[in-house]
Amino acid sequence: MRPRTSDHFESLTGSLLLAHPSMQDPHFRRSVILMSSHDAEGAMGVVLNRPLGKKLGQLNPSFALGPLADVPLFSGGPVQPEQLVICAWRIHPEGDGFRLYFGIDPDKAAELGMMEGMHLRAFVGYAGWQGGQLENELGRDTWVVSPVPVDLLDYKQDDHLWRGVLGALNFEWKLLADEPSDPEVN
């Protein structure tokens, strides 16, 4: 899918970018990126499958005793890794989309965390592209675009997420997703 044609720009906001199986860049290899914004000026999102094995309360003592202490912490991407981005989302019960709150302040996150079906995550850093950069990468088949599946959070949030979402697109992608990282162990 290419988001830009000569007369039309198709935003990928709310979509997933799945790293092409041949991508070797260590920042994005086998990554799943939730796109929070995408327009002619650029694009931004967070990597969903790079858990840090820590909670927000372990990152910053100001969160340790509050309602956000147990929010899982992820590496959101290579851009501004010192920046904390808190996100919340809820998948619609009918499976026809989701509501995303991106870059919310801690008070709003705590409020949203009380809502049924709402998922909270904290990210250090994010993935970002300047205007035209993502479109160029898409033109070189660096990324595979996918809608957000209803079962997104049912997958283990590591390479299993990438394999599961990519493999669900069609049989050919499933074959590529299931290839071992090292062909020697095949």
Coordinates of C-alpha atoms in Angstrom, one line a residue:
M1 CA 0.0 0.0 0.0
R2 CA 1.4 3.4 -0.9
P3 CA 0.0 6.4 1.0
R4 CA 0.7 9.0 -1.6
T5 CA -0.4 9.2 -5.2
S6 CA -0.1 12.2 -7.5
D7 CA -3.3 13.8 -6.4
H8 CA -4.2 12.1 -3.1
F9 CA -2.5 11.5 0.3
E10 CA -3.7 8.6 2.3
S11 CA -2.9 8.9 6.0
L12 CA -1.7 5.8 7.8
T13 CA -2.8 7.2 11.2
G14 CA -4.3 4.4 13.2
S15 CA -2.7 1.7 11.1
L16 CA 0.2 -0.7 12.0
L17 CA 3.5 -0.7 10.2
L18 CA 5.1 -4.1 10.1
A19 CA 8.7 -4.3 9.3
H20 CA 9.3 -6.3 6.1
P21 CA 10.9 -9.7 6.9
S22 CA 14.1 -8.7 5.0
M23 CA 14.6 -5.5 7.2
Q24 CA 17.9 -5.8 9.1
D25 CA 17.9 -2.3 10.8
P26 CA 18.3 -3.3 14.5
H27 CA 15.9 -0.4 15.6
F28 CA 13.1 -1.8 13.5
R29 CA 13.8 -5.4 12.7
R30 CA 10.5 -7.4 13.2
S31 CA 8.9 -4.4 14.7
V32 CA 5.2 -3.5 14.9
I33 CA 4.6 0.3 14.9
L34 CA 1.3 1.9 15.9
M35 CA 1.0 5.0 13.8
S36 CA -0.3 7.9 15.8
S37 CA 0.0 10.6 13.1
H38 CA 0.8 10.8 9.4
D39 CA 0.4 13.7 7.1
A40 CA 2.4 15.4 4.4
E41 CA 4.7 17.0 7.0
G42 CA 5.8 13.6 8.5
A43 CA 4.7 10.6 10.6
M44 CA 5.0 9.4 14.1
G45 CA 4.3 6.2 16.0
V46 CA 5.5 3.8 18.7
V47 CA 7.0 0.4 18.5
L48 CA 4.6 -2.0 20.3
N49 CA 6.8 -5.1 20.6
R50 CA 9.9 -3.9 22.4
P51 CA 9.1 -4.5 26.1
L52 CA 11.7 -3.3 28.5
G53 CA 10.6 -5.7 31.2
K54 CA 9.9 -2.8 33.6
K55 CA 7.0 -0.8 34.9
L56 CA 6.5 2.9 34.8
G57 CA 7.0 3.0 38.6
Q58 CA 10.5 1.6 38.2
L59 CA 11.4 4.3 35.7
N60 CA 10.5 7.3 37.8
P61 CA 10.0 7.4 41.5
S62 CA 7.1 10.0 41.1
F63 CA 5.1 7.1 39.5
A64 CA 6.1 4.5 42.1
L65 CA 3.2 4.9 44.5
G66 CA 0.6 6.2 42.1
P67 CA -2.1 4.6 39.8
L68 CA 0.4 4.3 36.9
A69 CA 3.1 2.4 38.8
D70 CA 2.2 -0.9 37.0
V71 CA 1.9 0.4 33.5
P72 CA 4.3 -1.6 31.3
L73 CA 7.2 0.2 29.8
F74 CA 8.4 -0.2 26.2
S75 CA 11.1 1.1 23.9
G76 CA 8.9 3.2 21.5
G77 CA 11.6 3.9 19.0
P78 CA 15.0 5.5 18.4
V79 CA 13.8 9.1 18.3
Q80 CA 14.3 11.0 21.6
P81 CA 14.7 7.9 23.8
E82 CA 14.7 10.1 26.9
Q83 CA 11.1 11.3 26.2
L84 CA 8.3 9.5 27.9
V85 CA 5.1 8.9 25.9
I86 CA 2.0 7.6 27.6
C87 CA -0.7 6.0 25.5
A88 CA -4.1 4.5 26.1
W89 CA -6.4 2.7 23.7
R90 CA -9.5 0.7 23.6
I91 CA -10.6 -1.6 20.8
H92 CA -14.2 -1.1 19.8
P93 CA -16.3 -4.2 20.9
E94 CA -17.5 -4.7 17.3
G95 CA -13.9 -4.9 16.1
D96 CA -14.3 -2.0 13.7
G97 CA -11.5 0.1 15.0
F98 CA -10.1 1.6 18.2
R99 CA -9.8 4.8 20.1
L100 CA -6.2 6.0 20.7
Y101 CA -5.0 8.5 23.2
F102 CA -1.4 9.4 22.4
G103 CA 1.0 11.4 24.4
I104 CA -1.4 12.0 27.3
D105 CA -0.4 13.5 30.6
P106 CA -0.2 11.3 33.7
D107 CA -3.5 12.6 35.2
K108 CA -5.4 11.8 32.0
A109 CA -3.8 8.4 31.8
A110 CA -4.8 7.6 35.4
E111 CA -8.4 8.6 34.5
L112 CA -8.5 6.5 31.4
G113 CA -6.9 3.6 33.2
M114 CA -10.1 3.3 35.3
M115 CA -12.2 2.7 32.2
E116 CA -13.2 -0.9 31.3
G117 CA -11.3 -2.3 28.3
M118 CA -8.7 0.6 28.2
H119 CA -5.1 -0.5 27.9
L120 CA -2.3 1.8 29.1
R121 CA 1.4 1.7 28.0
A122 CA 4.4 3.9 28.5
F123 CA 7.0 4.3 25.8
V124 CA 10.5 5.8 26.0
G125 CA 11.2 7.3 22.6
Y126 CA 9.2 7.0 19.4
A127 CA 9.5 6.3 15.7
G128 CA 9.4 9.4 13.5
W129 CA 9.7 10.3 9.8
Q130 CA 10.1 13.7 8.1
G131 CA 7.7 14.6 5.2
G132 CA 8.1 12.1 2.3
Q133 CA 10.5 9.8 4.2
L134 CA 8.0 7.2 5.1
E135 CA 6.4 7.3 1.6
N136 CA 9.9 6.6 0.2
E137 CA 10.3 3.7 2.5
L138 CA 6.9 2.3 1.6
G139 CA 7.8 2.7 -2.1
R140 CA 10.9 0.4 -1.4
D141 CA 8.6 -2.2 0.4
T142 CA 10.4 -1.6 3.7
W143 CA 7.0 -1.7 5.5
V144 CA 3.8 -3.7 5.3
V145 CA 0.7 -1.8 6.3
S146 CA -2.0 -3.5 8.3
P147 CA -5.2 -2.5 10.1
V148 CA -5.1 -3.0 13.9
P149 CA -6.5 -6.5 14.5
V150 CA -9.1 -7.0 17.3
D151 CA -6.8 -9.6 18.9
L152 CA -3.7 -7.3 18.9
L153 CA -3.2 -7.6 22.7
D154 CA -3.7 -11.4 22.7
Y155 CA -0.2 -11.9 21.3
K156 CA 2.9 -11.9 23.4
Q157 CA 4.3 -8.4 22.9
D158 CA 7.6 -9.3 21.3
D159 CA 8.4 -11.0 18.0
H160 CA 5.3 -13.1 18.4
L161 CA 3.2 -10.0 17.8
W162 CA 5.1 -9.3 14.5
R163 CA 4.7 -12.9 13.4
G164 CA 1.1 -13.1 14.3
V165 CA -0.1 -9.9 12.7
L166 CA 2.0 -10.3 9.6
G167 CA 1.1 -14.0 9.3
A168 CA -2.6 -13.2 9.5
L169 CA -2.5 -11.0 6.4
N170 CA -2.2 -13.9 4.0
F171 CA -0.5 -17.2 3.4
E172 CA 2.6 -15.8 1.7
W173 CA 3.2 -13.4 4.6
K174 CA 2.7 -16.2 7.1
L175 CA 5.5 -18.2 5.4
L176 CA 7.9 -15.3 5.5
A177 CA 6.9 -14.4 9.1
D178 CA 7.6 -18.0 10.3
E179 CA 11.1 -18.2 8.8
P180 CA 13.7 -18.5 11.5
S181 CA 15.9 -15.5 12.2
D182 CA 18.9 -17.7 11.5
P183 CA 18.5 -20.1 8.5
E184 CA 21.2 -22.3 10.1
V185 CA 18.7 -23.4 12.8
N186 CA 16.1 -24.4 10.2

